[in-house]
Amino acid sequence: MDFHKELDARGLNCPLPILKTKKALADMVTGQVLRVIATDPGAVRDFQAFAKQTGNELLALTDENKEFVFFMKRK
């Protein structure tokens, strides 16, 4: 999947991956896609809740070798 910006949140625990994602999305324009890599297992439900609360779209979520990759589309 194509993306415009990448955020490495590996090794960070809740709530840091979401806080850094929120900051990164704020610097982007509507329609751009942010790729986030995280290792916190709690990030899966956190990103789903974040998408619902903010209106930013969670386009995809994959789990690769205990790393979670999220693609978030800026609203």
C-alpha positions as a Python dict, from the first residue, in 0.01 Angstrom:
ca = {
    (1, 'M'): (0, 0, 0),
    (2, 'D'): (127, 347, -84),
    (3, 'F'): (185, 591, 201),
    (4, 'H'): (308, 947, 239),
    (5, 'K'): (478, 931, 578),
    (6, 'E'): (606, 661, 813),
    (7, 'L'): (615, 654, 1193),
    (8, 'D'): (831, 405, 1381),
    (9, 'A'): (668, 342, 1719),
    (10, 'R'): (849, 15, 1793),
    (11, 'G'): (935, -29, 2158),
    (12, 'L'): (683, 232, 2272),
    (13, 'N'): (395, 139, 2500),
    (14, 'C'): (47, 282, 2533),
    (15, 'P'): (-34, 567, 2495),
    (16, 'L'): (279, 680, 2307),
    (17, 'P'): (206, 513, 1968),
    (18, 'I'): (-135, 684, 1952),
    (19, 'L'): (0, 1021, 2071),
    (20, 'K'): (277, 1015, 1811),
    (21, 'T'): (27, 907, 1543),
    (22, 'K'): (-204, 1195, 1634),
    (23, 'K'): (85, 1441, 1605),
    (24, 'A'): (202, 1296, 1273),
    (25, 'L'): (-149, 1306, 1124),
    (26, 'A'): (-188, 1670, 1232),
    (27, 'D'): (109, 1758, 1008),
    (28, 'M'): (-48, 1586, 706),
    (29, 'V'): (-321, 1694, 466),
    (30, 'T'): (-660, 1531, 411),
    (31, 'G'): (-635, 1204, 220),
    (32, 'Q'): (-270, 1135, 293),
    (33, 'V'): (-175, 797, 440),
    (34, 'L'): (46, 738, 743),
    (35, 'R'): (218, 402, 795),
    (36, 'V'): (280, 321, 1161),
    (37, 'I'): (492, 32, 1290),
    (38, 'A'): (435, -65, 1655),
    (39, 'T'): (526, -356, 1882),
    (40, 'D'): (276, -297, 2165),
    (41, 'P'): (3, -566, 2136),
    (42, 'G'): (-245, -319, 2289),
    (43, 'A'): (-195, -91, 1990),
    (44, 'V'): (-437, -302, 1784),
    (45, 'R'): (-742, -205, 1989),
    (46, 'D'): (-601, 143, 2052),
    (47, 'F'): (-576, 220, 1680),
    (48, 'Q'): (-925, 83, 1616),
    (49, 'A'): (-1067, 307, 1890),
    (50, 'F'): (-859, 603, 1771),
    (51, 'A'): (-1001, 570, 1420),
    (52, 'K'): (-1359, 564, 1551),
    (53, 'Q'): (-1305, 861, 1781),
    (54, 'T'): (-1120, 1087, 1538),
    (55, 'G'): (-1273, 998, 1201),
    (56, 'N'): (-932, 911, 1055),
    (57, 'E'): (-965, 588, 859),
    (58, 'L'): (-778, 271, 953),
    (59, 'L'): (-716, 136, 603),
    (60, 'A'): (-522, -177, 698),
    (61, 'L'): (-366, -361, 987),
    (62, 'T'): (-111, -640, 957),
    (63, 'D'): (85, -843, 1210),
    (64, 'E'): (434, -930, 1087),
    (65, 'N'): (676, -1102, 1327),
    (66, 'K'): (520, -941, 1637),
    (67, 'E'): (526, -601, 1467),
    (68, 'F'): (194, -437, 1393),
    (69, 'V'): (170, -222, 1083),
    (70, 'F'): (-116, 26, 1058),
    (71, 'F'): (-215, 240, 761),
    (72, 'M'): (-411, 546, 872),
    (73, 'K'): (-576, 784, 625),
    (74, 'R'): (-600, 1147, 738),
    (75, 'K'): (-958, 1276, 745),
}
